[in-house]
Amino acid sequence: MAPTFLIVGATGNTGQAVTKTLPALLKSNETFSNHRVLAVTRSLSSSAAQDLAKVPGVEVIECNWTDITSDWLREHQVVRAFIAPHNAPNQFAEESAFHVAALKAGVEYVVRISTTAPNVRPNSDAYYPRQHWAVEALLGSADFRALKWTSLQPNVFLNHYLAGVANYVKQYRETGKQETPLRLMAAKDAPVAPIHPDEVGVFAAHLLAERDLSAHNGAKYVLNGPEDITGEHLVRLVEQYIGTKVEDVKYQDMSFVDALLDSGFGGPGQSRTVIGSIRYAPETLWEGKCNAATTSKEVLEIAAPKRTPAEVLRELLEE
């Protein structure tokens, strides 16, 4: 069995681009040309898994990543890994177990997905950024010195940020009426540079393929899209597509959190108060702390994001 690059969360938001980008980078790299790419998914029957299985140089297997142990990592000869963890309330317990296993198995390097940089602090009002802070603190401790790591702190994902906008335009095209308010997570005037998850995955793949990790070990890279956009700009985009003025706009709208709570997100027995704290996560966006200027220079040098809100909205409307 060849030395292995493991991709955890291969069929997720960022993992698909990692999986599609990494094999070509390894093939052109003398150091890693004989390494394999192993992508894990919970279901081989999913369309995303079947799509990834067609990528040359990728092996897709069915595995729940929370069951991965140090013995499993040794058996599969994993030397480097990518992980995009879930953000349920038990994230820290499960992700930290993965990193402990990686440390004990002698894995050389892990690239992980965190969350919006200004939120990653121990006193965040939203619960999941505190978990990311805790994981980064764990990896940065002396006990984990043998495991090299990089944490990526991306802005809100562009396709999610624009989903409500796209649905509003599609509904208007079907009915010719503005039957509901245009609900935007965005504040009216705060500039935000949302990033497409594929571009986060591409950057992660480039890090994984780096021969010399000294510059990236312990780094926390901030990733934003190339272009700032405000809520007011989003309204103008909608008006361009529907050909008339938007009658009713709800800025800083977090009503979707109520639906998330009602869906039972996180599994049975979870605190609604904890889960509901998601509604506080966009406050740093509304304060203007997540604009394009905050992108780490390493991101711009290695794989600068290029996809704009107007481009992605057009793609969403074509789906």
JSON list of N, CA and C in Angstrom, two decimals, residues 257-265 272:
[
{"chain": "A", "resi": 257, "resn": "VAL", "atom": "N", "xyz": [-32.64, 30.22, 11.74]},
{"chain": "A", "resi": 257, "resn": "VAL", "atom": "CA", "xyz": [-32.19, 29.50, 12.94]},
{"chain": "A", "resi": 257, "resn": "VAL", "atom": "C", "xyz": [-33.37, 28.79, 13.60]},
{"chain": "A", "resi": 258, "resn": "ASP", "atom": "N", "xyz": [-34.54, 29.41, 13.57]},
{"chain": "A", "resi": 258, "resn": "ASP", "atom": "CA", "xyz": [-35.73, 28.78, 14.16]},
{"chain": "A", "resi": 258, "resn": "ASP", "atom": "C", "xyz": [-36.05, 27.46, 13.45]},
{"chain": "A", "resi": 259, "resn": "ALA", "atom": "N", "xyz": [-35.94, 27.48, 12.13]},
{"chain": "A", "resi": 259, "resn": "ALA", "atom": "CA", "xyz": [-36.18, 26.25, 11.37]},
{"chain": "A", "resi": 259, "resn": "ALA", "atom": "C", "xyz": [-35.12, 25.20, 11.70]},
{"chain": "A", "resi": 260, "resn": "LEU", "atom": "N", "xyz": [-33.89, 25.65, 11.90]},
{"chain": "A", "resi": 260, "resn": "LEU", "atom": "CA", "xyz": [-32.81, 24.73, 12.26]},
{"chain": "A", "resi": 260, "resn": "LEU", "atom": "C", "xyz": [-33.11, 24.07, 13.60]},
{"chain": "A", "resi": 261, "resn": "LEU", "atom": "N", "xyz": [-33.58, 24.86, 14.54]},
{"chain": "A", "resi": 261, "resn": "LEU", "atom": "CA", "xyz": [-33.93, 24.31, 15.85]},
{"chain": "A", "resi": 261, "resn": "LEU", "atom": "C", "xyz": [-35.06, 23.30, 15.75]},
{"chain": "A", "resi": 262, "resn": "ASP", "atom": "N", "xyz": [-36.04, 23.63, 14.96]},
{"chain": "A", "resi": 262, "resn": "ASP", "atom": "CA", "xyz": [-37.19, 22.73, 14.81]},
{"chain": "A", "resi": 262, "resn": "ASP", "atom": "C", "xyz": [-36.82, 21.44, 14.08]},
{"chain": "A", "resi": 263, "resn": "SER", "atom": "N", "xyz": [-35.74, 21.48, 13.30]},
{"chain": "A", "resi": 263, "resn": "SER", "atom": "CA", "xyz": [-35.33, 20.29, 12.54]},
{"chain": "A", "resi": 263, "resn": "SER", "atom": "C", "xyz": [-34.62, 19.25, 13.40]},
{"chain": "A", "resi": 264, "resn": "GLY", "atom": "N", "xyz": [-34.26, 19.64, 14.63]},
{"chain": "A", "resi": 264, "resn": "GLY", "atom": "CA", "xyz": [-33.54, 18.72, 15.50]},
{"chain": "A", "resi": 264, "resn": "GLY", "atom": "C", "xyz": [-32.06, 18.66, 15.20]},
{"chain": "A", "resi": 265, "resn": "PHE", "atom": "N", "xyz": [-31.50, 19.74, 14.65]},
{"chain": "A", "resi": 265, "resn": "PHE", "atom": "CA", "xyz": [-30.08, 19.77, 14.31]},
{"chain": "A", "resi": 265, "resn": "PHE", "atom": "C", "xyz": [-29.23, 19.39, 15.52]},
{"chain": "A", "resi": 272, "resn": "ARG", "atom": "N", "xyz": [-31.43, 23.74, 23.08]},
{"chain": "A", "resi": 272, "resn": "ARG", "atom": "CA", "xyz": [-31.89, 24.72, 22.10]},
{"chain": "A", "resi": 272, "resn": "ARG", "atom": "C", "xyz": [-31.17, 26.06, 22.29]}
]
